[in-house]
Amino acid sequence: MAEGLSQVYTGMEQMTTGFFQTWSVFTISRALPEAGGDYQLEKTGTDYRLSYKDGTADIVTLLDRTLS
């Protein structure tokens, strides 16, 4: 039973950590890189794909023509 509970708590910790890592990108730091910064912007059909690094994280943001 202890092993099962350990797996549950480990899974909850991973889920919470993942949530806050994702959340912090949009609330603590900028949602988009600085103009003139190191990023790649690609047009994919009618959408745009913005790729850049934020620390050790690789960020990919998909935007439509209205940039939303």
PDB file of N, CA and C in Angstrom:
ATOM      1  N   MET A   1       0.821  -1.193   0.000  1.00  0.00           N
ATOM      2  CA  MET A   1       0.000   0.000   0.000  1.00  0.00           C
ATOM      3  C   MET A   1       0.868   1.262   0.000  1.00  0.00           C
ATOM      4  N   ALA A   2       1.976   1.208   0.737  1.00  0.00           N
ATOM      5  CA  ALA A   2       2.870   2.365   0.802  1.00  0.00           C
ATOM      6  C   ALA A   2       3.440   2.686  -0.576  1.00  0.00           C
ATOM      7  N   GLU A   3       3.758   1.648  -1.364  1.00  0.00           N
ATOM      8  CA  GLU A   3       4.289   1.872  -2.706  1.00  0.00           C
ATOM      9  C   GLU A   3       3.244   2.537  -3.600  1.00  0.00           C
ATOM     10  N   GLY A   4       1.997   2.110  -3.483  1.00  0.00           N
ATOM     11  CA  GLY A   4       0.917   2.715  -4.255  1.00  0.00           C
ATOM     12  C   GLY A   4       0.719   4.176  -3.902  1.00  0.00           C
ATOM     13  N   LEU A   5       0.736   4.487  -2.616  1.00  0.00           N
ATOM     14  CA  LEU A   5       0.596   5.887  -2.183  1.00  0.00           C
ATOM     15  C   LEU A   5       1.779   6.727  -2.652  1.00  0.00           C
ATOM     16  N   SER A   6       2.956   6.132  -2.628  1.00  0.00           N
ATOM     17  CA  SER A   6       4.138   6.851  -3.093  1.00  0.00           C
ATOM     18  C   SER A   6       3.996   7.211  -4.568  1.00  0.00           C
ATOM     19  N   GLN A   7       3.471   6.299  -5.379  1.00  0.00           N
ATOM     20  CA  GLN A   7       3.258   6.576  -6.793  1.00  0.00           C
ATOM     21  C   GLN A   7       2.235   7.685  -6.991  1.00  0.00           C
ATOM     22  N   VAL A   8       1.173   7.660  -6.189  1.00  0.00           N
ATOM     23  CA  VAL A   8       0.146   8.701  -6.291  1.00  0.00           C
ATOM     24  C   VAL A   8       0.744  10.058  -5.945  1.00  0.00           C
ATOM     25  N   TYR A   9       1.496  10.127  -4.841  1.00  0.00           N
ATOM     26  CA  TYR A   9       2.080  11.402  -4.430  1.00  0.00           C
ATOM     27  C   TYR A   9       3.124  11.889  -5.428  1.00  0.00           C
ATOM     28  N   THR A  10       3.906  10.972  -5.996  1.00  0.00           N
ATOM     29  CA  THR A  10       4.889  11.350  -7.007  1.00  0.00           C
ATOM     30  C   THR A  10       4.185  11.903  -8.241  1.00  0.00           C
ATOM     31  N   GLY A  11       3.116  11.264  -8.675  1.00  0.00           N
ATOM     32  CA  GLY A  11       2.354  11.743  -9.819  1.00  0.00           C
ATOM     33  C   GLY A  11       1.741  13.107  -9.569  1.00  0.00           C
ATOM     34  N   MET A  12       1.222  13.309  -8.361  1.00  0.00           N
ATOM     35  CA  MET A  12       0.638  14.612  -8.018  1.00  0.00           C
ATOM     36  C   MET A  12       1.715  15.693  -8.014  1.00  0.00           C
ATOM     37  N   GLU A  13       2.890  15.358  -7.506  1.00  0.00           N
ATOM     38  CA  GLU A  13       3.984  16.324  -7.480  1.00  0.00           C
ATOM     39  C   GLU A  13       4.427  16.683  -8.898  1.00  0.00           C
ATOM     40  N   GLN A  14       4.539  15.699  -9.779  1.00  0.00           N
ATOM     41  CA  GLN A  14       4.912  15.959 -11.167  1.00  0.00           C
ATOM     42  C   GLN A  14       3.868  16.820 -11.864  1.00  0.00           C
ATOM     43  N   MET A  15       2.599  16.540 -11.625  1.00  0.00           N
ATOM     44  CA  MET A  15       1.521  17.311 -12.235  1.00  0.00           C
ATOM     45  C   MET A  15       1.559  18.759 -11.749  1.00  0.00           C
ATOM     46  N   THR A  16       1.736  18.961 -10.455  1.00  0.00           N
ATOM     47  CA  THR A  16       1.773  20.303  -9.889  1.00  0.00           C
ATOM     48  C   THR A  16       2.986  21.074 -10.397  1.00  0.00           C
ATOM     49  N   THR A  17       4.127  20.419 -10.445  1.00  0.00           N
ATOM     50  CA  THR A  17       5.341  21.064 -10.953  1.00  0.00           C
ATOM     51  C   THR A  17       5.161  21.470 -12.408  1.00  0.00           C
ATOM     52  N   GLY A  18       4.618  20.583 -13.226  1.00  0.00           N
ATOM     53  CA  GLY A  18       4.380  20.894 -14.632  1.00  0.00           C
ATOM     54  C   GLY A  18       3.429  22.064 -14.806  1.00  0.00           C
ATOM     55  N   PHE A  19       2.372  22.084 -13.991  1.00  0.00           N
ATOM     56  CA  PHE A  19       1.415  23.189 -14.069  1.00  0.00           C
ATOM     57  C   PHE A  19       2.096  24.515 -13.774  1.00  0.00           C
ATOM     58  N   PHE A  20       2.868  24.582 -12.686  1.00  0.00           N
ATOM     59  CA  PHE A  20       3.486  25.853 -12.316  1.00  0.00           C
ATOM     60  C   PHE A  20       4.577  26.263 -13.289  1.00  0.00           C
ATOM     61  N   GLN A  21       5.282  25.307 -13.906  1.00  0.00           N
ATOM     62  CA  GLN A  21       6.260  25.665 -14.925  1.00  0.00           C
ATOM     63  C   GLN A  21       5.563  26.295 -16.126  1.00  0.00           C
ATOM     64  N   THR A  22       4.437  25.737 -16.533  1.00  0.00           N
ATOM     65  CA  THR A  22       3.683  26.293 -17.648  1.00  0.00           C
ATOM     66  C   THR A  22       3.057  27.632 -17.266  1.00  0.00           C
ATOM     67  N   TRP A  23       2.463  27.710 -16.107  1.00  0.00           N
ATOM     68  CA  TRP A  23       1.793  28.918 -15.627  1.00  0.00           C
ATOM     69  C   TRP A  23       2.776  30.078 -15.500  1.00  0.00           C
ATOM     70  N   SER A  24       3.981  29.801 -15.002  1.00  0.00           N
ATOM     71  CA  SER A  24       4.948  30.875 -14.776  1.00  0.00           C
ATOM     72  C   SER A  24       5.383  31.539 -16.072  1.00  0.00           C
ATOM     73  N   VAL A  25       5.391  30.800 -17.170  1.00  0.00           N
ATOM     74  CA  VAL A  25       5.761  31.380 -18.462  1.00  0.00           C
ATOM     75  C   VAL A  25       4.825  32.532 -18.810  1.00  0.00           C
ATOM     76  N   PHE A  26       3.546  32.409 -18.473  1.00  0.00           N
ATOM     77  CA  PHE A  26       2.559  33.412 -18.863  1.00  0.00           C
ATOM     78  C   PHE A  26       2.304  34.471 -17.793  1.00  0.00           C
ATOM     79  N   THR A  27       2.696  34.221 -16.554  1.00  0.00           N
ATOM     80  CA  THR A  27       2.382  35.186 -15.504  1.00  0.00           C
ATOM     81  C   THR A  27       3.596  35.877 -14.908  1.00  0.00           C
ATOM     82  N   ILE A  28       4.705  35.191 -14.813  1.00  0.00           N
ATOM     83  CA  ILE A  28       5.885  35.776 -14.178  1.00  0.00           C
ATOM     84  C   ILE A  28       6.819  36.371 -15.216  1.00  0.00           C
ATOM     85  N   SER A  29       6.995  35.670 -16.311  1.00  0.00           N
ATOM     86  CA  SER A  29       7.866  36.177 -17.366  1.00  0.00           C
ATOM     87  C   SER A  29       7.021  36.628 -18.551  1.00  0.00           C
ATOM     88  N   ARG A  30       7.670  37.129 -19.556  1.00  0.00           N
ATOM     89  CA  ARG A  30       6.955  37.586 -20.746  1.00  0.00           C
ATOM     90  C   ARG A  30       6.386  36.394 -21.502  1.00  0.00           C
ATOM     91  N   ALA A  31       5.246  36.576 -22.116  1.00  0.00           N
ATOM     92  CA  ALA A  31       4.640  35.519 -22.927  1.00  0.00           C
ATOM     93  C   ALA A  31       5.329  35.406 -24.276  1.00  0.00           C
ATOM     94  N   LEU A  32       5.943  36.487 -24.747  1.00  0.00           N
ATOM     95  CA  LEU A  32       6.647  36.490 -26.021  1.00  0.00           C
ATOM     96  C   LEU A  32       8.067  36.999 -25.799  1.00  0.00           C
ATOM     97  N   PRO A  33       9.015  36.567 -26.626  1.00  0.00           N
ATOM     98  CA  PRO A  33      10.397  37.037 -26.454  1.00  0.00           C
ATOM     99  C   PRO A  33      10.518  38.511 -26.837  1.00  0.00           C
ATOM    100  N   GLU A  34      11.622  39.113 -26.407  1.00  0.00           N
ATOM    101  CA  GLU A  34      11.854  40.521 -26.731  1.00  0.00           C
ATOM    102  C   GLU A  34      12.073  40.697 -28.228  1.00  0.00           C
ATOM    103  N   ALA A  35      11.635  41.837 -28.742  1.00  0.00           N
ATOM    104  CA  ALA A  35      11.893  42.156 -30.147  1.00  0.00           C
ATOM    105  C   ALA A  35      13.398  42.224 -30.343  1.00  0.00           C
ATOM    106  N   GLY A  36      13.877  41.607 -31.392  1.00  0.00           N
ATOM    107  CA  GLY A  36      15.314  41.571 -31.650  1.00  0.00           C
ATOM    108  C   GLY A  36      16.025  40.478 -30.886  1.00  0.00           C
ATOM    109  N   GLY A  37      15.279  39.704 -30.096  1.00  0.00           N
ATOM    110  CA  GLY A  37      15.866  38.607 -29.342  1.00  0.00           C
ATOM    111  C   GLY A  37      16.103  37.390 -30.227  1.00  0.00           C
ATOM    112  N   ASP A  38      16.529  36.304 -29.608  1.00  0.00           N
ATOM    113  CA  ASP A  38      16.828  35.066 -30.328  1.00  0.00           C
ATOM    114  C   ASP A  38      15.579  34.193 -30.373  1.00  0.00           C
ATOM    115  N   TYR A  39      14.891  34.198 -31.504  1.00  0.00           N
ATOM    116  CA  TYR A  39      13.686  33.392 -31.681  1.00  0.00           C
ATOM    117  C   TYR A  39      13.506  33.068 -33.158  1.00  0.00           C
ATOM    118  N   GLN A  40      12.646  32.099 -33.440  1.00  0.00           N
ATOM    119  CA  GLN A  40      12.312  31.736 -34.811  1.00  0.00           C
ATOM    120  C   GLN A  40      10.807  31.888 -34.984  1.00  0.00           C
ATOM    121  N   LEU A  41      10.404  32.556 -36.064  1.00  0.00           N
ATOM    122  CA  LEU A  41       8.998  32.730 -36.379  1.00  0.00           C
ATOM    123  C   LEU A  41       8.753  32.120 -37.754  1.00  0.00           C
ATOM    124  N   GLU A  42       7.885  31.112 -37.805  1.00  0.00           N
ATOM    125  CA  GLU A  42       7.599  30.429 -39.060  1.00  0.00           C
ATOM    126  C   GLU A  42       6.119  30.552 -39.379  1.00  0.00           C
ATOM    127  N   LYS A  43       5.801  30.748 -40.643  1.00  0.00           N
ATOM    128  CA  LYS A  43       4.411  30.740 -41.069  1.00  0.00           C
ATOM    129  C   LYS A  43       4.066  29.312 -41.481  1.00  0.00           C
ATOM    130  N   THR A  44       3.018  28.762 -40.904  1.00  0.00           N
ATOM    131  CA  THR A  44       2.591  27.395 -41.212  1.00  0.00           C
ATOM    132  C   THR A  44       1.152  27.455 -41.694  1.00  0.00           C
ATOM    133  N   GLY A  45       0.971  27.581 -42.998  1.00  0.00           N
ATOM    134  CA  GLY A  45      -0.385  27.722 -43.530  1.00  0.00           C
ATOM    135  C   GLY A  45      -0.950  29.065 -43.143  1.00  0.00           C
ATOM    136  N   THR A  46      -2.014  29.052 -42.353  1.00  0.00           N
ATOM    137  CA  THR A  46      -2.634  30.305 -41.918  1.00  0.00           C
ATOM    138  C   THR A  46      -2.204  30.702 -40.510  1.00  0.00           C
ATOM    139  N   ASP A  47      -1.338  29.903 -39.878  1.00  0.00           N
ATOM    140  CA  ASP A  47      -0.898  30.158 -38.508  1.00  0.00           C
ATOM    141  C   ASP A  47       0.582  30.520 -38.468  1.00  0.00           C
ATOM    142  N   TYR A  48       1.050  30.912 -37.277  1.00  0.00           N
ATOM    143  CA  TYR A  48       2.458  31.218 -37.044  1.00  0.00           C
ATOM    144  C   TYR A  48       2.963  30.346 -35.898  1.00  0.00           C
ATOM    145  N   ARG A  49       4.213  29.907 -36.007  1.00  0.00           N
ATOM    146  CA  ARG A  49       4.856  29.113 -34.959  1.00  0.00           C
ATOM    147  C   ARG A  49       6.052  29.904 -34.461  1.00  0.00           C
ATOM    148  N   LEU A  50       6.044  30.261 -33.181  1.00  0.00           N
ATOM    149  CA  LEU A  50       7.102  31.037 -32.555  1.00  0.00           C
ATOM    150  C   LEU A  50       7.874  30.107 -31.624  1.00  0.00           C
ATOM    151  N   SER A  51       9.188  29.969 -31.854  1.00  0.00           N
ATOM    152  CA  SER A  51      10.032  29.078 -31.051  1.00  0.00           C
ATOM    153  C   SER A  51      11.179  29.878 -30.440  1.00  0.00           C
ATOM    154  N   TYR A  52      11.466  29.627 -29.156  1.00  0.00           N
ATOM    155  CA  TYR A  52      12.590  30.274 -28.487  1.00  0.00           C
ATOM    156  C   TYR A  52      12.907  29.531 -27.203  1.00  0.00           C
ATOM    157  N   LYS A  53      14.027  29.864 -26.593  1.00  0.00           N
ATOM    158  CA  LYS A  53      14.423  29.288 -25.311  1.00  0.00           C
ATOM    159  C   LYS A  53      14.194  30.309 -24.209  1.00  0.00           C
ATOM    160  N   ASP A  54      13.752  29.815 -23.078  1.00  0.00           N
ATOM    161  CA  ASP A  54      13.629  30.635 -21.875  1.00  0.00           C
ATOM    162  C   ASP A  54      14.352  29.876 -20.773  1.00  0.00           C
ATOM    163  N   GLY A  55      15.594  30.255 -20.522  1.00  0.00           N
ATOM    164  CA  GLY A  55      16.417  29.485 -19.595  1.00  0.00           C
ATOM    165  C   GLY A  55      16.718  28.130 -20.216  1.00  0.00           C
ATOM    166  N   THR A  56      16.324  27.064 -19.524  1.00  0.00           N
ATOM    167  CA  THR A  56      16.545  25.718 -20.059  1.00  0.00           C
ATOM    168  C   THR A  56      15.322  25.190 -20.796  1.00  0.00           C
ATOM    169  N   ALA A  57      14.231  25.938 -20.780  1.00  0.00           N
ATOM    170  CA  ALA A  57      12.984  25.474 -21.406  1.00  0.00           C
ATOM    171  C   ALA A  57      12.931  25.875 -22.875  1.00  0.00           C
ATOM    172  N   ASP A  58      12.478  24.949 -23.709  1.00  0.00           N
ATOM    173  CA  ASP A  58      12.202  25.238 -25.109  1.00  0.00           C
ATOM    174  C   ASP A  58      10.725  25.610 -25.219  1.00  0.00           C
ATOM    175  N   ILE A  59      10.428  26.815 -25.681  1.00  0.00           N
ATOM    176  CA  ILE A  59       9.060  27.322 -25.754  1.00  0.00           C
ATOM    177  C   ILE A  59       8.609  27.335 -27.212  1.00  0.00           C
ATOM    178  N   VAL A  60       7.423  26.807 -27.464  1.00  0.00           N
ATOM    179  CA  VAL A  60       6.810  26.867 -28.787  1.00  0.00           C
ATOM    180  C   VAL A  60       5.403  27.416 -28.596  1.00  0.00           C
ATOM    181  N   THR A  61       5.089  28.510 -29.292  1.00  0.00           N
ATOM    182  CA  THR A  61       3.784  29.137 -29.202  1.00  0.00           C
ATOM    183  C   THR A  61       3.165  29.164 -30.593  1.00  0.00           C
ATOM    184  N   LEU A  62       1.937  28.677 -30.706  1.00  0.00           N
ATOM    185  CA  LEU A  62       1.222  28.706 -31.976  1.00  0.00           C
ATOM    186  C   LEU A  62       0.215  29.846 -31.949  1.00  0.00           C
ATOM    187  N   LEU A  63       0.250  30.685 -32.978  1.00  0.00           N
ATOM    188  CA  LEU A  63      -0.617  31.858 -33.047  1.00  0.00           C
ATOM    189  C   LEU A  63      -1.377  31.849 -34.368  1.00  0.00           C
ATOM    190  N   ASP A  64      -2.604  32.360 -34.343  1.00  0.00           N
ATOM    191  CA  ASP A  64      -3.322  32.513 -35.614  1.00  0.00           C
ATOM    192  C   ASP A  64      -3.036  33.916 -36.179  1.00  0.00           C
ATOM    193  N   ARG A  65      -3.705  34.305 -37.251  1.00  0.00           N
ATOM    194  CA  ARG A  65      -3.417  35.593 -37.896  1.00  0.00           C
ATOM    195  C   ARG A  65      -3.712  36.772 -37.002  1.00  0.00           C
ATOM    196  N   THR A  66      -4.583  36.606 -36.012  1.00  0.00           N
ATOM    197  CA  THR A  66      -4.874  37.706 -35.095  1.00  0.00           C
ATOM    198  C   THR A  66      -3.939  37.678 -33.887  1.00  0.00           C
ATOM    199  N   LEU A  67      -2.937  36.782 -33.932  1.00  0.00           N
ATOM    200  CA  LEU A  67      -1.949  36.612 -32.865  1.00  0.00           C
ATOM    201  C   LEU A  67      -2.577  36.219 -31.542  1.00  0.00           C
ATOM    202  N   SER A  68      -3.612  35.396 -31.590  1.00  0.00           N
ATOM    203  CA  SER A  68      -4.233  34.910 -30.362  1.00  0.00           C
ATOM    204  C   SER A  68      -4.168  33.403 -30.283  1.00  0.00           C
TER     205      SER A  68
END
